[in-house]
Amino acid sequence: MEGGGSGAYGAAKAGGAFDLVRFVQQPQVLARIVSAIFALIVFACLVGDGYISTPEDSRLFCVFNHNEDACRYGIGIGVLAFLACIFFFMVDVYFPQISNATDRKYLVLADLGFSGLWTFLWFIGFCFLTNQWSWTWTEHVYIVADSARAAITFSFFSIFSWGLLLTFAYKRYKMGVEDFAQSYVDPTPEVSTPYSSYPNISHESYQQPPFTHTAEAPEGYQPPPVY
């Protein structure tokens, strides 16, 4: 299992030919592409229309209740999510070519951990942006209101897309663990008896060795004859 790695963690046997159509049709690949698009929309909306100024003040401020942390948070998780999608997309491309099961295990665990973390961060980001938008005077930011709403909407969609990635990564990890359990052989040898009897010898058919006689006790005392 350690050296072969054929079919481990839900991938094809190492060394097979790459099929682009079949690769794109994989559920985790489709979910990763969708997640990358959602992340791109979120941080593009916040970078392009997330900061505006007023006629009275030329300084730029965040459209979400003038809270700079809201815009920074959305841009930060959006950019990192987009880069992570590209990284794991390349991992998905080269994953079948990895023959070592341990390397596959670490990559699947990294995908599992990152997907779980970003599902949680997108949920926090959606709640944060929604809360700050509810306190924003829309008449002051009506020009970029659509971009702000789009950032909130696709933050909400990202929760489910990254939740799917989390589910797919968990299934791949579970599949790898089950494959290892099925192919694992206990190296402990069977316990055998320390001494084995000689073949074709039975204890019941034991015979005394030759030239060995036991003294027989006389049946009764016989006195010598008296004359």
mmCIF file with all atom_site columns, C-alpha atoms in Angstrom:
data_model
loop_
_atom_site.group_PDB
_atom_site.id
_atom_site.type_symbol
_atom_site.label_atom_id
_atom_site.label_alt_id
_atom_site.label_comp_id
_atom_site.label_asym_id
_atom_site.label_entity_id
_atom_site.label_seq_id
_atom_site.pdbx_PDB_ins_code
_atom_site.Cartn_x
_atom_site.Cartn_y
_atom_site.Cartn_z
_atom_site.occupancy
_atom_site.B_iso_or_equiv
_atom_site.pdbx_formal_charge
_atom_site.auth_seq_id
_atom_site.auth_comp_id
_atom_site.auth_asym_id
_atom_site.auth_atom_id
_atom_site.pdbx_PDB_model_num
ATOM 1   C CA . MET A 1 1   ? 0.000   0.000   0.000   1.00 0.00 ? 1   MET A CA 1
ATOM 2   C CA . GLU A 1 2   ? 2.809   2.351   0.847   1.00 0.00 ? 2   GLU A CA 1
ATOM 3   C CA . GLY A 1 3   ? 4.758   1.934   -2.304  1.00 0.00 ? 3   GLY A CA 1
ATOM 4   C CA . GLY A 1 4   ? 2.134   1.108   -4.896  1.00 0.00 ? 4   GLY A CA 1
ATOM 5   C CA . GLY A 1 5   ? -0.599  3.569   -4.183  1.00 0.00 ? 5   GLY A CA 1
ATOM 6   C CA . SER A 1 6   ? -2.762  2.274   -7.031  1.00 0.00 ? 6   SER A CA 1
ATOM 7   C CA . GLY A 1 7   ? -6.302  3.536   -6.658  1.00 0.00 ? 7   GLY A CA 1
ATOM 8   C CA . ALA A 1 8   ? -5.607  5.019   -3.233  1.00 0.00 ? 8   ALA A CA 1
ATOM 9   C CA . TYR A 1 9   ? -7.753  7.910   -1.961  1.00 0.00 ? 9   TYR A CA 1
ATOM 10  C CA . GLY A 1 10  ? -10.200 7.835   -4.822  1.00 0.00 ? 10  GLY A CA 1
ATOM 11  C CA . ALA A 1 11  ? -7.704  8.324   -7.661  1.00 0.00 ? 11  ALA A CA 1
ATOM 12  C CA . ALA A 1 12  ? -6.910  6.148   -10.638 1.00 0.00 ? 12  ALA A CA 1
ATOM 13  C CA . LYS A 1 13  ? -3.850  3.965   -10.794 1.00 0.00 ? 13  LYS A CA 1
ATOM 14  C CA . ALA A 1 14  ? -0.625  5.943   -10.976 1.00 0.00 ? 14  ALA A CA 1
ATOM 15  C CA . GLY A 1 15  ? 0.852   6.323   -14.446 1.00 0.00 ? 15  GLY A CA 1
ATOM 16  C CA . GLY A 1 16  ? -2.420  6.287   -16.373 1.00 0.00 ? 16  GLY A CA 1
ATOM 17  C CA . ALA A 1 17  ? -3.153  8.606   -19.282 1.00 0.00 ? 17  ALA A CA 1
ATOM 18  C CA . PHE A 1 18  ? -4.715  11.995  -18.487 1.00 0.00 ? 18  PHE A CA 1
ATOM 19  C CA . ASP A 1 19  ? -8.258  12.431  -19.781 1.00 0.00 ? 19  ASP A CA 1
ATOM 20  C CA . LEU A 1 20  ? -9.277  16.104  -19.717 1.00 0.00 ? 20  LEU A CA 1
ATOM 21  C CA . VAL A 1 21  ? -12.997 15.506  -20.282 1.00 0.00 ? 21  VAL A CA 1
ATOM 22  C CA . ARG A 1 22  ? -13.216 12.902  -17.562 1.00 0.00 ? 22  ARG A CA 1
ATOM 23  C CA . PHE A 1 23  ? -11.150 15.080  -15.242 1.00 0.00 ? 23  PHE A CA 1
ATOM 24  C CA . VAL A 1 24  ? -13.399 18.132  -15.621 1.00 0.00 ? 24  VAL A CA 1
ATOM 25  C CA . GLN A 1 25  ? -16.481 15.995  -15.025 1.00 0.00 ? 25  GLN A CA 1
ATOM 26  C CA . GLN A 1 26  ? -15.293 14.976  -11.565 1.00 0.00 ? 26  GLN A CA 1
ATOM 27  C CA . PRO A 1 27  ? -17.527 16.447  -8.814  1.00 0.00 ? 27  PRO A CA 1
ATOM 28  C CA . GLN A 1 28  ? -14.696 17.906  -6.730  1.00 0.00 ? 28  GLN A CA 1
ATOM 29  C CA . VAL A 1 29  ? -13.192 19.575  -9.807  1.00 0.00 ? 29  VAL A CA 1
ATOM 30  C CA . LEU A 1 30  ? -16.512 21.186  -10.751 1.00 0.00 ? 30  LEU A CA 1
ATOM 31  C CA . ALA A 1 31  ? -17.044 22.369  -7.170  1.00 0.00 ? 31  ALA A CA 1
ATOM 32  C CA . ARG A 1 32  ? -13.526 23.818  -7.098  1.00 0.00 ? 32  ARG A CA 1
ATOM 33  C CA . ILE A 1 33  ? -14.078 25.748  -10.332 1.00 0.00 ? 33  ILE A CA 1
ATOM 34  C CA . VAL A 1 34  ? -17.359 27.146  -9.019  1.00 0.00 ? 34  VAL A CA 1
ATOM 35  C CA . SER A 1 35  ? -15.720 28.109  -5.710  1.00 0.00 ? 35  SER A CA 1
ATOM 36  C CA . ALA A 1 36  ? -12.947 29.926  -7.562  1.00 0.00 ? 36  ALA A CA 1
ATOM 37  C CA . ILE A 1 37  ? -15.513 31.882  -9.604  1.00 0.00 ? 37  ILE A CA 1
ATOM 38  C CA . PHE A 1 38  ? -17.435 32.859  -6.466  1.00 0.00 ? 38  PHE A CA 1
ATOM 39  C CA . ALA A 1 39  ? -14.244 34.000  -4.734  1.00 0.00 ? 39  ALA A CA 1
ATOM 40  C CA . LEU A 1 40  ? -13.224 35.998  -7.796  1.00 0.00 ? 40  LEU A CA 1
ATOM 41  C CA . ILE A 1 41  ? -16.588 37.799  -7.837  1.00 0.00 ? 41  ILE A CA 1
ATOM 42  C CA . VAL A 1 42  ? -16.422 38.637  -4.128  1.00 0.00 ? 42  VAL A CA 1
ATOM 43  C CA . PHE A 1 43  ? -12.982 40.196  -4.055  1.00 0.00 ? 43  PHE A CA 1
ATOM 44  C CA . ALA A 1 44  ? -13.453 41.842  -7.477  1.00 0.00 ? 44  ALA A CA 1
ATOM 45  C CA . CYS A 1 45  ? -16.597 43.587  -6.245  1.00 0.00 ? 45  CYS A CA 1
ATOM 46  C CA . LEU A 1 46  ? -14.881 44.760  -3.083  1.00 0.00 ? 46  LEU A CA 1
ATOM 47  C CA . VAL A 1 47  ? -11.687 45.871  -4.802  1.00 0.00 ? 47  VAL A CA 1
ATOM 48  C CA . GLY A 1 48  ? -13.467 47.643  -7.655  1.00 0.00 ? 48  GLY A CA 1
ATOM 49  C CA . ASP A 1 49  ? -16.486 49.162  -5.874  1.00 0.00 ? 49  ASP A CA 1
ATOM 50  C CA . GLY A 1 50  ? -15.865 48.500  -2.209  1.00 0.00 ? 50  GLY A CA 1
ATOM 51  C CA . TYR A 1 51  ? -14.349 51.927  -1.544  1.00 0.00 ? 51  TYR A CA 1
ATOM 52  C CA . ILE A 1 52  ? -15.957 55.250  -2.420  1.00 0.00 ? 52  ILE A CA 1
ATOM 53  C CA . SER A 1 53  ? -15.642 58.885  -1.449  1.00 0.00 ? 53  SER A CA 1
ATOM 54  C CA . THR A 1 54  ? -18.104 61.666  -0.803  1.00 0.00 ? 54  THR A CA 1
ATOM 55  C CA . PRO A 1 55  ? -18.217 65.189  -2.224  1.00 0.00 ? 55  PRO A CA 1
ATOM 56  C CA . GLU A 1 56  ? -17.435 66.514  1.231   1.00 0.00 ? 56  GLU A CA 1
ATOM 57  C CA . ASP A 1 57  ? -14.502 64.163  1.831   1.00 0.00 ? 57  ASP A CA 1
ATOM 58  C CA . SER A 1 58  ? -12.129 62.922  -0.862  1.00 0.00 ? 58  SER A CA 1
ATOM 59  C CA . ARG A 1 59  ? -10.846 60.081  1.270   1.00 0.00 ? 59  ARG A CA 1
ATOM 60  C CA . LEU A 1 60  ? -11.936 56.577  0.368   1.00 0.00 ? 60  LEU A CA 1
ATOM 61  C CA . PHE A 1 61  ? -13.993 54.596  2.833   1.00 0.00 ? 61  PHE A CA 1
ATOM 62  C CA . CYS A 1 62  ? -15.551 51.140  2.811   1.00 0.00 ? 62  CYS A CA 1
ATOM 63  C CA . VAL A 1 63  ? -19.139 50.941  1.619   1.00 0.00 ? 63  VAL A CA 1
ATOM 64  C CA . PHE A 1 64  ? -20.014 48.590  4.485   1.00 0.00 ? 64  PHE A CA 1
ATOM 65  C CA . ASN A 1 65  ? -20.810 51.150  7.175   1.00 0.00 ? 65  ASN A CA 1
ATOM 66  C CA . HIS A 1 66  ? -17.395 52.802  6.698   1.00 0.00 ? 66  HIS A CA 1
ATOM 67  C CA . ASN A 1 67  ? -15.888 49.712  8.353   1.00 0.00 ? 67  ASN A CA 1
ATOM 68  C CA . GLU A 1 68  ? -12.483 49.048  6.825   1.00 0.00 ? 68  GLU A CA 1
ATOM 69  C CA . ASP A 1 69  ? -12.313 45.623  8.455   1.00 0.00 ? 69  ASP A CA 1
ATOM 70  C CA . ALA A 1 70  ? -15.362 44.447  6.518   1.00 0.00 ? 70  ALA A CA 1
ATOM 71  C CA . CYS A 1 71  ? -13.785 45.213  3.152   1.00 0.00 ? 71  CYS A CA 1
ATOM 72  C CA . ARG A 1 72  ? -10.400 43.852  4.183   1.00 0.00 ? 72  ARG A CA 1
ATOM 73  C CA . TYR A 1 73  ? -11.932 40.638  5.457   1.00 0.00 ? 73  TYR A CA 1
ATOM 74  C CA . GLY A 1 74  ? -13.913 40.042  2.277   1.00 0.00 ? 74  GLY A CA 1
ATOM 75  C CA . ILE A 1 75  ? -10.951 40.813  0.035   1.00 0.00 ? 75  ILE A CA 1
ATOM 76  C CA . GLY A 1 76  ? -8.605  38.684  2.138   1.00 0.00 ? 76  GLY A CA 1
ATOM 77  C CA . ILE A 1 77  ? -10.656 35.493  2.206   1.00 0.00 ? 77  ILE A CA 1
ATOM 78  C CA . GLY A 1 78  ? -11.636 35.982  -1.442  1.00 0.00 ? 78  GLY A CA 1
ATOM 79  C CA . VAL A 1 79  ? -8.056  36.263  -2.682  1.00 0.00 ? 79  VAL A CA 1
ATOM 80  C CA . LEU A 1 80  ? -6.818  33.357  -0.558  1.00 0.00 ? 80  LEU A CA 1
ATOM 81  C CA . ALA A 1 81  ? -9.762  31.198  -1.586  1.00 0.00 ? 81  ALA A CA 1
ATOM 82  C CA . PHE A 1 82  ? -9.080  31.904  -5.272  1.00 0.00 ? 82  PHE A CA 1
ATOM 83  C CA . LEU A 1 83  ? -5.379  31.056  -4.921  1.00 0.00 ? 83  LEU A CA 1
ATOM 84  C CA . ALA A 1 84  ? -6.202  27.908  -2.943  1.00 0.00 ? 84  ALA A CA 1
ATOM 85  C CA . CYS A 1 85  ? -8.599  26.781  -5.658  1.00 0.00 ? 85  CYS A CA 1
ATOM 86  C CA . ILE A 1 86  ? -5.845  27.145  -8.253  1.00 0.00 ? 86  ILE A CA 1
ATOM 87  C CA . PHE A 1 87  ? -3.400  25.217  -6.067  1.00 0.00 ? 87  PHE A CA 1
ATOM 88  C CA . PHE A 1 88  ? -5.753  22.329  -5.335  1.00 0.00 ? 88  PHE A CA 1
ATOM 89  C CA . PHE A 1 89  ? -6.862  22.307  -8.962  1.00 0.00 ? 89  PHE A CA 1
ATOM 90  C CA . MET A 1 90  ? -3.261  21.576  -9.937  1.00 0.00 ? 90  MET A CA 1
ATOM 91  C CA . VAL A 1 91  ? -3.134  18.966  -7.184  1.00 0.00 ? 91  VAL A CA 1
ATOM 92  C CA . ASP A 1 92  ? -6.194  17.297  -8.722  1.00 0.00 ? 92  ASP A CA 1
ATOM 93  C CA . VAL A 1 93  ? -4.441  17.252  -12.101 1.00 0.00 ? 93  VAL A CA 1
ATOM 94  C CA . TYR A 1 94  ? -1.274  15.568  -10.802 1.00 0.00 ? 94  TYR A CA 1
ATOM 95  C CA . PHE A 1 95  ? -2.934  13.498  -8.067  1.00 0.00 ? 95  PHE A CA 1
ATOM 96  C CA . PRO A 1 96  ? -3.295  10.311  -10.176 1.00 0.00 ? 96  PRO A CA 1
ATOM 97  C CA . GLN A 1 97  ? 0.405   10.524  -11.066 1.00 0.00 ? 97  GLN A CA 1
ATOM 98  C CA . ILE A 1 98  ? 1.441   10.340  -7.390  1.00 0.00 ? 98  ILE A CA 1
ATOM 99  C CA . SER A 1 99  ? 2.341   6.732   -6.623  1.00 0.00 ? 99  SER A CA 1
ATOM 100 C CA . ASN A 1 100 ? 3.107   7.137   -2.917  1.00 0.00 ? 100 ASN A CA 1
ATOM 101 C CA . ALA A 1 101 ? 0.036   6.604   -0.730  1.00 0.00 ? 101 ALA A CA 1
ATOM 102 C CA . THR A 1 102 ? 1.494   8.709   2.087   1.00 0.00 ? 102 THR A CA 1
ATOM 103 C CA . ASP A 1 103 ? 1.851   11.750  -0.174  1.00 0.00 ? 103 ASP A CA 1
ATOM 104 C CA . ARG A 1 104 ? -1.729  11.284  -1.336  1.00 0.00 ? 104 ARG A CA 1
ATOM 105 C CA . LYS A 1 105 ? -2.884  11.090  2.261   1.00 0.00 ? 105 LYS A CA 1
ATOM 106 C CA . TYR A 1 106 ? -1.212  14.392  3.195   1.00 0.00 ? 106 TYR A CA 1
ATOM 107 C CA . LEU A 1 107 ? -2.670  16.164  0.159   1.00 0.00 ? 107 LEU A CA 1
ATOM 108 C CA . VAL A 1 108 ? -6.171  14.908  0.911   1.00 0.00 ? 108 VAL A CA 1
ATOM 109 C CA . LEU A 1 109 ? -5.808  15.959  4.554   1.00 0.00 ? 109 LEU A CA 1
ATOM 110 C CA . ALA A 1 110 ? -4.654  19.410  3.454   1.00 0.00 ? 110 ALA A CA 1
ATOM 111 C CA . ASP A 1 111 ? -7.672  19.708  1.170   1.00 0.00 ? 111 ASP A CA 1
ATOM 112 C CA . LEU A 1 112 ? -9.942  18.503  3.968   1.00 0.00 ? 112 LEU A CA 1
ATOM 113 C CA . GLY A 1 113 ? -8.570  20.938  6.539   1.00 0.00 ? 113 GLY A CA 1
ATOM 114 C CA . PHE A 1 114 ? -8.504  23.962  4.231   1.00 0.00 ? 114 PHE A CA 1
ATOM 115 C CA . SER A 1 115 ? -12.011 23.305  2.920   1.00 0.00 ? 115 SER A CA 1
ATOM 116 C CA . GLY A 1 116 ? -13.366 23.014  6.442   1.00 0.00 ? 116 GLY A CA 1
ATOM 117 C CA . LEU A 1 117 ? -11.628 26.203  7.554   1.00 0.00 ? 117 LEU A CA 1
ATOM 118 C CA . TRP A 1 118 ? -12.770 28.223  4.542   1.00 0.00 ? 118 TRP A CA 1
ATOM 119 C CA . THR A 1 119 ? -16.344 26.998  4.882   1.00 0.00 ? 119 THR A CA 1
ATOM 120 C CA . PHE A 1 120 ? -16.319 28.477  8.369   1.00 0.00 ? 120 PHE A CA 1
ATOM 121 C CA . LEU A 1 121 ? -14.595 31.704  7.263   1.00 0.00 ? 121 LEU A CA 1
ATOM 122 C CA . TRP A 1 122 ? -17.095 32.248  4.456   1.00 0.00 ? 122 TRP A CA 1
ATOM 123 C CA . PHE A 1 123 ? -19.920 31.846  6.954   1.00 0.00 ? 123 PHE A CA 1
ATOM 124 C CA . ILE A 1 124 ? -18.296 34.446  9.227   1.00 0.00 ? 124 ILE A CA 1
ATOM 125 C CA . GLY A 1 125 ? -17.723 36.747  6.246   1.00 0.00 ? 125 GLY A CA 1
ATOM 126 C CA . PHE A 1 126 ? -21.320 36.493  5.113   1.00 0.00 ? 126 PHE A CA 1
ATOM 127 C CA . CYS A 1 127 ? -22.619 37.317  8.595   1.00 0.00 ? 127 CYS A CA 1
ATOM 128 C CA . PHE A 1 128 ? -20.099 40.156  8.987   1.00 0.00 ? 128 PHE A CA 1
ATOM 129 C CA . LEU A 1 129 ? -20.861 41.794  5.643   1.00 0.00 ? 129 LEU A CA 1
ATOM 130 C CA . THR A 1 130 ? -24.617 41.393  6.089   1.00 0.00 ? 130 THR A CA 1
ATOM 131 C CA . ASN A 1 131 ? -24.492 42.975  9.522   1.00 0.00 ? 131 ASN A CA 1
ATOM 132 C CA . GLN A 1 132 ? -22.427 45.931  8.353   1.00 0.00 ? 132 GLN A CA 1
ATOM 133 C CA . TRP A 1 133 ? -24.595 46.423  5.280   1.00 0.00 ? 133 TRP A CA 1
ATOM 134 C CA . SER A 1 134 ? -27.731 46.575  7.452   1.00 0.00 ? 134 SER A CA 1
ATOM 135 C CA . TRP A 1 135 ? -26.220 49.605  9.242   1.00 0.00 ? 135 TRP A CA 1
ATOM 136 C CA . THR A 1 136 ? -25.198 51.337  6.013   1.00 0.00 ? 136 THR A CA 1
ATOM 137 C CA . TRP A 1 137 ? -27.109 54.325  4.616   1.00 0.00 ? 137 TRP A CA 1
ATOM 138 C CA . THR A 1 138 ? -27.839 53.047  1.117   1.00 0.00 ? 138 THR A CA 1
ATOM 139 C CA . GLU A 1 139 ? -28.569 56.526  -0.220  1.00 0.00 ? 139 GLU A CA 1
ATOM 140 C CA . HIS A 1 140 ? -24.942 57.394  0.477   1.00 0.00 ? 140 HIS A CA 1
ATOM 141 C CA . VAL A 1 141 ? -23.616 54.404  -1.474  1.00 0.00 ? 141 VAL A CA 1
ATOM 142 C CA . TYR A 1 142 ? -26.373 53.800  -4.013  1.00 0.00 ? 142 TYR A CA 1
ATOM 143 C CA . ILE A 1 143 ? -23.876 53.895  -6.899  1.00 0.00 ? 143 ILE A CA 1
ATOM 144 C CA . VAL A 1 144 ? -22.067 50.799  -5.690  1.00 0.00 ? 144 VAL A CA 1
ATOM 145 C CA . ALA A 1 145 ? -24.945 49.150  -3.827  1.00 0.00 ? 145 ALA A CA 1
ATOM 146 C CA . ASP A 1 146 ? -25.255 46.379  -6.412  1.00 0.00 ? 146 ASP A CA 1
ATOM 147 C CA . SER A 1 147 ? -21.605 45.411  -6.024  1.00 0.00 ? 147 SER A CA 1
ATOM 148 C CA . ALA A 1 148 ? -21.960 45.303  -2.251  1.00 0.00 ? 148 ALA A CA 1
ATOM 149 C CA . ARG A 1 149 ? -25.029 43.077  -2.506  1.00 0.00 ? 149 ARG A CA 1
ATOM 150 C CA . ALA A 1 150 ? -23.228 40.837  -4.998  1.00 0.00 ? 150 ALA A CA 1
ATOM 151 C CA . ALA A 1 151 ? -20.339 40.404  -2.566  1.00 0.00 ? 151 ALA A CA 1
ATOM 152 C CA . ILE A 1 152 ? -22.784 39.373  0.166   1.00 0.00 ? 152 ILE A CA 1
ATOM 153 C CA . THR A 1 153 ? -24.688 37.023  -2.144  1.00 0.00 ? 153 THR A CA 1
ATOM 154 C CA . PHE A 1 154 ? -21.643 35.162  -3.436  1.00 0.00 ? 154 PHE A CA 1
ATOM 155 C CA . SER A 1 155 ? -20.209 34.987  0.070   1.00 0.00 ? 155 SER A CA 1
ATOM 156 C CA . PHE A 1 156 ? -23.355 33.078  0.949   1.00 0.00 ? 156 PHE A CA 1
ATOM 157 C CA . PHE A 1 157 ? -23.001 30.810  -2.089  1.00 0.00 ? 157 PHE A CA 1
ATOM 158 C CA . SER A 1 158 ? -19.361 30.148  -1.189  1.00 0.00 ? 158 SER A CA 1
ATOM 159 C CA . ILE A 1 159 ? -20.443 28.562  2.085   1.00 0.00 ? 159 ILE A CA 1
ATOM 160 C CA . PHE A 1 160 ? -22.145 25.757  0.173   1.00 0.00 ? 160 PHE A CA 1
ATOM 161 C CA . SER A 1 161 ? -19.507 25.381  -2.546  1.00 0.00 ? 161 SER A CA 1
ATOM 162 C CA . TRP A 1 162 ? -16.739 24.993  0.028   1.00 0.00 ? 162 TRP A CA 1
ATOM 163 C CA . GLY A 1 163 ? -19.016 22.724  2.045   1.00 0.00 ? 163 GLY A CA 1
ATOM 164 C CA . LEU A 1 164 ? -19.184 20.465  -1.013  1.00 0.00 ? 164 LEU A CA 1
ATOM 165 C CA . LEU A 1 165 ? -15.399 20.515  -1.282  1.00 0.00 ? 165 LEU A CA 1
ATOM 166 C CA . LEU A 1 166 ? -15.232 19.537  2.385   1.00 0.00 ? 166 LEU A CA 1
ATOM 167 C CA . THR A 1 167 ? -17.609 16.626  1.768   1.00 0.00 ? 167 THR A CA 1
ATOM 168 C CA . PHE A 1 168 ? -15.681 15.376  -1.264  1.00 0.00 ? 168 PHE A CA 1
ATOM 169 C CA . ALA A 1 169 ? -12.353 15.602  0.574   1.00 0.00 ? 169 ALA A CA 1
ATOM 170 C CA . TYR A 1 170 ? -13.767 13.652  3.513   1.00 0.00 ? 170 TYR A CA 1
ATOM 171 C CA . LYS A 1 171 ? -15.065 10.926  1.190   1.00 0.00 ? 171 LYS A CA 1
ATOM 172 C CA . ARG A 1 172 ? -11.662 10.631  -0.470  1.00 0.00 ? 172 ARG A CA 1
ATOM 173 C CA . TYR A 1 173 ? -9.938  10.388  2.904   1.00 0.00 ? 173 TYR A CA 1
ATOM 174 C CA . LYS A 1 174 ? -12.410 7.781   4.152   1.00 0.00 ? 174 LYS A CA 1
ATOM 175 C CA . MET A 1 175 ? -11.957 5.789   0.941   1.00 0.00 ? 175 MET A CA 1
ATOM 176 C CA . GLY A 1 176 ? -8.199  5.778   1.434   1.00 0.00 ? 176 GLY A CA 1
ATOM 177 C CA . VAL A 1 177 ? -8.500  4.622   5.045   1.00 0.00 ? 177 VAL A CA 1
ATOM 178 C CA . GLU A 1 178 ? -10.837 1.786   4.054   1.00 0.00 ? 178 GLU A CA 1
ATOM 179 C CA . ASP A 1 179 ? -8.491  0.682   1.254   1.00 0.00 ? 179 ASP A CA 1
ATOM 180 C CA . PHE A 1 180 ? -5.593  0.606   3.706   1.00 0.00 ? 180 PHE A CA 1
ATOM 181 C CA . ALA A 1 181 ? -7.615  -1.403  6.232   1.00 0.00 ? 181 ALA A CA 1
ATOM 182 C CA . GLN A 1 182 ? -8.573  -3.988  3.604   1.00 0.00 ? 182 GLN A CA 1
ATOM 183 C CA . SER A 1 183 ? -5.034  -4.451  2.282   1.00 0.00 ? 183 SER A CA 1
ATOM 184 C CA . TYR A 1 184 ? -3.333  -4.418  5.695   1.00 0.00 ? 184 TYR A CA 1
ATOM 185 C CA . VAL A 1 185 ? -1.843  -7.734  6.870   1.00 0.00 ? 185 VAL A CA 1
ATOM 186 C CA . ASP A 1 186 ? -0.965  -8.260  10.512  1.00 0.00 ? 186 ASP A CA 1
ATOM 187 C CA . PRO A 1 187 ? 2.790   -8.958  10.641  1.00 0.00 ? 187 PRO A CA 1
ATOM 188 C CA . THR A 1 188 ? 2.526   -10.845 13.976  1.00 0.00 ? 188 THR A CA 1
ATOM 189 C CA . PRO A 1 189 ? 3.199   -14.567 13.363  1.00 0.00 ? 189 PRO A CA 1
ATOM 190 C CA . GLU A 1 190 ? 0.823   -17.181 14.644  1.00 0.00 ? 190 GLU A CA 1
ATOM 191 C CA . VAL A 1 191 ? 1.645   -18.603 18.051  1.00 0.00 ? 191 VAL A CA 1
ATOM 192 C CA . SER A 1 192 ? 2.679   -22.242 17.767  1.00 0.00 ? 192 SER A CA 1
ATOM 193 C CA . THR A 1 193 ? 3.359   -24.862 20.405  1.00 0.00 ? 193 THR A CA 1
ATOM 194 C CA . PRO A 1 194 ? 6.993   -24.916 21.565  1.00 0.00 ? 194 PRO A CA 1
ATOM 195 C CA . TYR A 1 195 ? 7.292   -28.680 21.138  1.00 0.00 ? 195 TYR A CA 1
ATOM 196 C CA . SER A 1 196 ? 5.636   -30.862 18.559  1.00 0.00 ? 196 SER A CA 1
ATOM 197 C CA . SER A 1 197 ? 5.265   -34.568 18.736  1.00 0.00 ? 197 SER A CA 1
ATOM 198 C CA . TYR A 1 198 ? 7.171   -36.790 16.385  1.00 0.00 ? 198 TYR A CA 1
ATOM 199 C CA . PRO A 1 199 ? 5.039   -37.749 13.398  1.00 0.00 ? 199 PRO A CA 1
ATOM 200 C CA . ASN A 1 200 ? 3.317   -41.122 13.353  1.00 0.00 ? 200 ASN A CA 1
ATOM 201 C CA . ILE A 1 201 ? 4.023   -41.630 17.015  1.00 0.00 ? 201 ILE A CA 1
ATOM 202 C CA . SER A 1 202 ? 1.178   -42.124 19.471  1.00 0.00 ? 202 SER A CA 1
ATOM 203 C CA . HIS A 1 203 ? 1.533   -42.030 23.219  1.00 0.00 ? 203 HIS A CA 1
ATOM 204 C CA . GLU A 1 204 ? -0.954  -44.874 23.552  1.00 0.00 ? 204 GLU A CA 1
ATOM 205 C CA . SER A 1 205 ? 1.177   -47.256 21.466  1.00 0.00 ? 205 SER A CA 1
ATOM 206 C CA . TYR A 1 206 ? 4.254   -46.797 23.614  1.00 0.00 ? 206 TYR A CA 1
ATOM 207 C CA . GLN A 1 207 ? 6.383   -49.974 23.950  1.00 0.00 ? 207 GLN A CA 1
ATOM 208 C CA . GLN A 1 208 ? 9.188   -50.644 26.330  1.00 0.00 ? 208 GLN A CA 1
ATOM 209 C CA . PRO A 1 209 ? 12.653  -50.671 24.852  1.00 0.00 ? 209 PRO A CA 1
ATOM 210 C CA . PRO A 1 210 ? 14.196  -54.040 24.152  1.00 0.00 ? 210 PRO A CA 1
ATOM 211 C CA . PHE A 1 211 ? 16.431  -55.836 26.617  1.00 0.00 ? 211 PHE A CA 1
ATOM 212 C CA . THR A 1 212 ? 14.674  -54.260 29.511  1.00 0.00 ? 212 THR A CA 1
ATOM 213 C CA . HIS A 1 213 ? 12.886  -56.495 31.980  1.00 0.00 ? 213 HIS A CA 1
ATOM 214 C CA . THR A 1 214 ? 11.180  -55.605 35.159  1.00 0.00 ? 214 THR A CA 1
ATOM 215 C CA . ALA A 1 215 ? 11.496  -57.805 38.145  1.00 0.00 ? 215 ALA A CA 1
ATOM 216 C CA . GLU A 1 216 ? 8.361   -59.731 38.816  1.00 0.00 ? 216 GLU A CA 1
ATOM 217 C CA . ALA A 1 217 ? 7.368   -60.127 42.382  1.00 0.00 ? 217 ALA A CA 1
ATOM 218 C CA . PRO A 1 218 ? 6.845   -63.763 43.475  1.00 0.00 ? 218 PRO A CA 1
ATOM 219 C CA . GLU A 1 219 ? 3.302   -64.871 43.846  1.00 0.00 ? 219 GLU A CA 1
ATOM 220 C CA . GLY A 1 220 ? 3.874   -66.160 47.384  1.00 0.00 ? 220 GLY A CA 1
ATOM 221 C CA . TYR A 1 221 ? 6.592   -67.231 49.825  1.00 0.00 ? 221 TYR A CA 1
ATOM 222 C CA . GLN A 1 222 ? 7.711   -70.863 49.440  1.00 0.00 ? 222 GLN A CA 1
ATOM 223 C CA . PRO A 1 223 ? 9.889   -72.231 52.268  1.00 0.00 ? 223 PRO A CA 1
ATOM 224 C CA . PRO A 1 224 ? 12.652  -74.605 51.404  1.00 0.00 ? 224 PRO A CA 1
ATOM 225 C CA . PRO A 1 225 ? 11.936  -78.319 51.786  1.00 0.00 ? 225 PRO A CA 1
ATOM 226 C CA . VAL A 1 226 ? 12.653  -79.828 55.177  1.00 0.00 ? 226 VAL A CA 1
ATOM 227 C CA . TYR A 1 227 ? 14.412  -83.180 55.333  1.00 0.00 ? 227 TYR A CA 1
#
